[in-house]
Short mmCIF file of C-alpha atoms in Angstrom, two decimals:
data_model
loop_
_atom_site.label_atom_id
_atom_site.label_comp_id
_atom_site.label_asym_id
_atom_site.label_seq_id
_atom_site.Cartn_x
_atom_site.Cartn_y
_atom_site.Cartn_z
CA MET A 1 132.90 46.17 101.85
CA ALA A 2 133.42 47.93 105.17
CA ASP A 3 137.20 47.70 105.17
CA TRP A 4 139.70 47.87 102.31
CA VAL A 5 141.04 44.38 102.91
CA LYS A 6 144.24 44.08 100.93
CA ASN A 7 143.62 40.59 99.56
CA GLY A 8 141.16 37.75 99.80
CA HIS A 9 138.10 36.47 97.99
CA LEU A 10 134.82 38.12 97.06
CA THR A 11 131.66 36.72 95.53
CA ALA A 12 130.49 37.93 92.12
CA GLY A 13 128.74 36.21 89.25
CA GLY A 14 127.99 33.33 91.59
CA LYS A 15 131.71 32.53 91.99
CA SER A 16 134.40 33.08 94.60
CA LEU A 17 137.03 35.34 93.03
CA GLU A 18 140.47 36.17 94.37
CA TYR A 19 141.40 39.82 94.55
CA ALA A 20 144.16 42.11 95.83
CA CYS A 21 144.23 45.84 96.63
CA TRP A 22 146.92 48.50 96.81
CA GLY A 23 146.88 52.11 97.96
CA PRO A 24 144.02 54.10 99.49
CA ALA A 25 140.50 52.79 100.04
CA PRO A 26 137.59 53.81 97.78
CA SER A 27 136.39 56.27 100.43
CA GLN A 28 139.71 58.10 100.20
CA ALA A 29 140.54 58.21 96.46
CA PRO A 30 139.39 57.01 93.03
CA THR A 31 140.08 53.37 92.23
CA LEU A 32 141.82 51.82 89.23
CA VAL A 33 140.15 48.47 88.54
CA LEU A 34 142.46 46.10 86.65
CA LEU A 35 141.02 43.46 84.33
CA HIS A 36 143.53 40.86 83.17
CA GLU A 37 144.17 39.28 79.78
CA GLY A 38 142.78 35.98 78.50
CA LEU A 39 145.45 33.91 80.27
CA GLY A 40 146.06 36.31 83.16
CA SER A 41 145.42 36.55 86.89
CA VAL A 42 146.09 38.84 89.83
CA ALA A 43 149.69 37.65 90.16
CA GLN A 44 150.47 38.19 86.49
CA TRP A 45 150.13 41.95 86.83
CA LYS A 46 153.41 41.65 88.78
CA ASP A 47 154.51 45.07 90.12
CA VAL A 48 152.20 47.15 87.92
CA PRO A 49 149.40 47.63 90.50
CA GLU A 50 151.76 48.76 93.26
CA ARG A 51 153.60 51.05 90.87
CA LEU A 52 150.37 52.67 89.67
CA ALA A 53 149.07 53.11 93.22
CA ASP A 54 152.29 54.90 94.16
CA MET A 55 152.36 57.04 91.02
CA THR A 56 148.68 58.01 90.78
CA GLY A 57 147.62 58.21 94.42
CA PHE A 58 144.60 56.13 93.40
CA GLY A 59 143.59 52.88 94.98
CA VAL A 60 144.20 49.88 92.71
CA VAL A 61 142.37 46.56 92.72
CA ALA A 62 142.94 43.48 90.58
CA TYR A 63 140.87 40.32 90.55
CA SER A 64 141.10 36.96 88.81
CA ARG A 65 138.05 36.10 86.79
CA ALA A 66 136.40 32.74 87.33
CA GLY A 67 138.56 30.00 85.83
CA TYR A 68 141.80 31.88 86.50
CA GLY A 69 144.32 32.22 89.30
CA ALA A 70 142.94 31.05 92.64
CA SER A 71 139.33 31.88 91.72
CA ASP A 72 136.61 29.26 91.32
CA PRO A 73 136.77 27.18 88.14
CA VAL A 74 134.20 27.34 85.35
CA ASP A 75 132.53 24.70 83.25
CA LEU A 76 133.95 24.20 79.76
CA PRO A 77 133.43 24.93 77.00
CA ARG A 78 132.96 28.62 77.66
CA PRO A 79 130.22 30.26 75.58
CA LEU A 80 131.39 32.36 72.64
CA SER A 81 129.81 35.32 74.45
CA TYR A 82 132.07 34.92 77.50
CA GLN A 83 133.50 38.46 77.36
CA THR A 84 130.06 40.07 77.15
CA ASP A 85 128.80 37.73 79.89
CA GLU A 86 131.66 38.78 82.17
CA ALA A 87 131.01 42.47 81.52
CA THR A 88 127.26 42.42 82.00
CA GLY A 89 126.99 39.69 84.62
CA THR A 90 130.01 39.96 86.93
CA LEU A 91 132.00 43.19 86.75
CA GLY A 92 129.35 45.37 88.36
CA GLU A 93 129.09 42.91 91.24
CA VAL A 94 132.86 43.14 91.75
CA LEU A 95 132.57 46.92 92.09
CA ASP A 96 129.68 46.44 94.52
CA ALA A 97 131.56 43.90 96.63
CA LEU A 98 134.58 46.18 96.99
CA GLY A 99 132.56 49.31 97.71
CA ILE A 100 133.98 51.15 94.71
CA ASP A 101 132.04 54.28 93.77
CA HIS A 102 134.55 56.16 91.57
CA ALA A 103 136.37 53.87 89.16
CA VAL A 104 138.65 53.93 86.16
CA LEU A 105 138.57 50.57 84.39
CA MET A 106 141.96 49.43 83.09
CA GLY A 107 141.92 46.27 81.03
CA HIS A 108 144.49 44.31 79.07
CA SER A 109 143.50 42.27 75.99
CA ASP A 110 140.37 40.29 76.98
CA GLY A 111 140.19 42.50 80.05
CA ALA A 112 140.22 45.61 77.87
CA THR A 113 137.38 44.19 75.80
CA ILE A 114 135.38 43.40 78.93
CA ALA A 115 135.91 46.95 80.22
CA ALA A 116 134.91 48.34 76.82
CA ILE A 117 131.73 46.26 76.73
CA TYR A 118 130.83 47.31 80.27
CA ALA A 119 131.23 51.00 79.46
CA GLY A 120 129.16 50.63 76.30
CA SER A 121 126.44 48.35 77.66
CA VAL A 122 125.89 49.16 81.34
CA SER A 123 124.79 52.52 82.67
CA ASP A 124 127.12 52.96 85.65
CA MET A 125 128.01 56.46 86.80
CA ARG A 126 130.77 55.02 89.01
CA VAL A 127 132.95 54.45 85.94
CA ARG A 128 134.67 57.72 84.99
CA GLY A 129 137.26 56.55 82.46
CA LEU A 130 138.66 53.66 80.43
CA ILE A 131 142.25 52.56 79.91
CA LEU A 132 142.38 49.90 77.19
CA ILE A 133 145.66 48.05 76.61
CA ALA A 134 145.71 45.91 73.45
CA PRO A 135 141.91 45.77 73.19
CA HIS A 136 140.15 43.65 70.60
CA PHE A 137 136.73 44.35 69.13
CA PHE A 138 136.85 41.89 66.25
CA THR A 139 139.01 38.99 65.15
CA GLU A 140 141.97 39.33 62.79
CA PRO A 141 143.57 36.47 60.82
CA ALA A 142 147.04 37.09 62.27
CA GLY A 143 145.68 37.14 65.83
CA LEU A 144 143.79 33.89 65.32
CA ALA A 145 146.95 32.31 63.92
CA ALA A 146 148.90 33.44 67.00
CA ILE A 147 146.30 31.84 69.27
CA ALA A 148 146.47 28.59 67.29
CA GLU A 149 150.26 28.68 67.74
CA ALA A 150 149.79 29.19 71.49
CA GLY A 151 147.70 26.01 71.46
CA ARG A 152 150.56 24.07 69.93
CA SER A 153 152.98 25.50 72.50
CA TYR A 154 150.61 24.51 75.29
CA ALA A 155 150.32 20.97 73.97
CA SER A 156 153.99 20.29 73.30
CA GLY A 157 156.06 23.21 74.61
CA ASP A 158 156.62 24.85 77.98
CA LEU A 159 153.60 27.16 78.03
CA LYS A 160 151.57 24.85 80.28
CA ASP A 161 154.35 24.75 82.87
CA ARG A 162 154.77 28.53 82.78
CA LEU A 163 151.05 29.17 83.19
CA GLY A 164 150.75 26.49 85.87
CA LYS A 165 152.62 28.75 88.29
CA TYR A 166 149.66 31.15 88.29
CA HIS A 167 146.49 29.07 87.88
CA SER A 168 144.96 26.51 90.22
CA ASN A 169 143.46 24.71 87.22
CA VAL A 170 145.67 25.57 84.29
CA ASP A 171 143.74 23.46 81.76
CA VAL A 172 140.53 25.35 82.54
CA ALA A 173 142.34 28.68 82.23
CA PHE A 174 143.97 27.86 78.91
CA ASN A 175 141.28 25.85 77.19
CA GLY A 176 138.53 28.24 78.25
CA TRP A 177 140.32 30.95 76.28
CA HIS A 178 141.92 29.02 73.42
CA ASP A 179 138.91 26.93 72.47
CA VAL A 180 136.64 29.95 72.05
CA TRP A 181 139.09 31.87 69.88
CA THR A 182 139.81 28.86 67.66
CA ASP A 183 136.14 27.93 67.22
CA PRO A 184 135.34 28.51 63.51
CA ALA A 185 132.17 30.39 64.48
CA TYR A 186 134.24 32.93 66.41
CA LYS A 187 135.75 34.41 63.24
CA ALA A 188 132.56 36.47 62.92
CA TRP A 189 132.76 37.84 66.50
CA ASN A 190 132.53 41.64 66.58
CA VAL A 191 131.61 43.93 69.50
CA ALA A 192 132.79 47.23 68.01
CA ASP A 193 129.32 48.74 68.34
CA VAL A 194 129.95 49.24 72.07
CA ILE A 195 132.35 52.06 71.14
CA ASP A 196 129.39 54.08 69.86
CA HIS A 197 127.95 54.27 73.38
CA TRP A 198 130.98 55.43 75.38
CA ARG A 199 130.55 58.82 77.04
CA ILE A 200 133.69 58.86 79.21
CA PRO A 201 137.35 59.65 78.43
CA VAL A 202 139.40 56.80 76.98
CA LEU A 203 143.13 56.04 76.80
CA ALA A 204 143.89 53.33 74.23
CA ILE A 205 147.36 51.72 74.20
CA GLN A 206 148.70 49.41 71.50
CA GLY A 207 152.09 47.91 70.68
CA THR A 208 153.14 48.04 67.04
CA ASP A 209 154.39 44.43 67.11
CA ASP A 210 151.47 42.81 68.92
CA PRO A 211 150.91 39.34 67.42
CA TYR A 212 147.34 39.18 68.73
CA GLY A 213 145.98 42.45 67.34
CA SER A 214 146.92 45.28 65.01
CA LEU A 215 146.46 49.04 64.96
CA ALA A 216 143.15 48.35 63.21
CA GLN A 217 141.65 47.90 66.68
CA ILE A 218 142.71 51.42 67.69
CA GLU A 219 141.60 52.82 64.33
CA GLU A 220 138.16 51.30 64.96
CA ILE A 221 137.93 53.26 68.22
CA ASP A 222 139.05 56.49 66.54
CA SER A 223 136.52 56.13 63.71
CA ARG A 224 133.53 55.53 66.00
CA ILE A 225 134.10 57.24 69.32
CA TYR A 226 132.05 60.24 70.52
CA ALA A 227 134.01 60.62 73.77
CA PRO A 228 137.48 62.13 74.37
CA LEU A 229 140.21 59.76 73.15
CA GLU A 230 143.93 59.64 73.84
CA THR A 231 146.14 57.02 72.22
CA LEU A 232 149.61 55.67 72.92
CA ILE A 233 151.18 53.64 70.13
CA VAL A 234 154.23 51.90 71.57
CA GLU A 235 156.89 51.26 68.94
CA GLY A 236 158.72 47.94 68.98
CA CYS A 237 156.33 46.51 71.57
CA GLY A 238 154.26 43.34 71.61
CA HIS A 239 151.09 42.38 73.43
CA ALA A 240 151.90 43.66 76.94
CA PRO A 241 153.13 47.29 76.89
CA HIS A 242 152.77 47.57 80.68
CA HIS A 243 155.40 44.83 81.06
CA GLU A 244 157.53 45.35 77.94
CA LYS A 245 157.66 49.17 78.07
CA PRO A 246 156.61 49.86 81.65
CA GLU A 247 157.98 53.37 82.08
CA GLN A 248 156.40 54.76 78.91
CA THR A 249 153.12 52.94 79.50
CA CYS A 250 152.77 53.73 83.20
CA ASN A 251 153.63 57.39 82.62
CA ALA A 252 150.83 57.66 80.06
CA ILE A 253 148.39 55.99 82.47
CA VAL A 254 149.43 58.29 85.32
CA GLU A 255 149.01 61.41 83.17
CA PHE A 256 145.59 60.24 81.99
CA CYS A 257 144.44 59.58 85.56
CA ALA A 258 145.76 62.97 86.70
CA ARG A 259 143.80 64.75 83.97
CA LEU A 260 140.65 62.81 84.84
CA HIS A 261 141.00 63.66 88.51
CA ARG A 262 141.67 67.32 87.78
CA LEU A 263 138.52 67.51 85.63
CA GLU A 264 136.50 65.88 88.42
CA VAL A 265 137.80 68.36 91.00
CA GLU A 266 137.15 71.32 88.71
CA ALA A 267 133.62 70.09 87.99
CA VAL A 268 132.89 69.81 91.72
CA SER A 269 134.28 73.30 92.44
CA LEU A 270 132.18 74.83 89.66
CA ALA A 271 129.08 73.10 90.98
#
């Protein structure tokens, strides 16, 4: 992309995807690429992208995956491999479309898993680090129960109305996520082997009171990783530390990005 257009649509994975950018262009600074949760979108990051652009000096870009926000819809049901499909079939094209050549992938929940799969499955020297917020690599009974409860809230509570503010086709957004996770075959889903292949620094962030995933997800990273790992365990926090504990979470992200950038600069000077 010749110009760092602040918002619009790009084409990746055969779909038109909405995106928004903050801060300097890829030619001027590294770029934080934000990947949203299973019911998220560009707008649902709220003030986090602008805050991180200001605090890090990096460019920041967020996009809504197909089926979310103002991006193109998808056909349902989604395949059980939808997270791997997004990582291996679309994410690289997003980086291409935006002209990003020095990226840190920052994902939340499903987005963290997609970032993790990309880093462990695709050889892409543009990606220099991973920030994983509430990642999941395998299912847990409590998390599956929380998703089933979300389904009941969507059917008879106010969740549909709340999500409808952010998604052009809210039924596609919700059912595309919920119906995969509640499929009996999905209990066996496990992508933890991607951790074995990471060769870039990682910051993993997890709330202690997250109903969708436990510290077992972070312990899985720690037990398998061969790359540098930093962790932030946020006490008294649920599924979205960047919203629930923004100061603590954003400070950790900023410090991680600063260390990454300093290592890059030192490596260049030594070369």
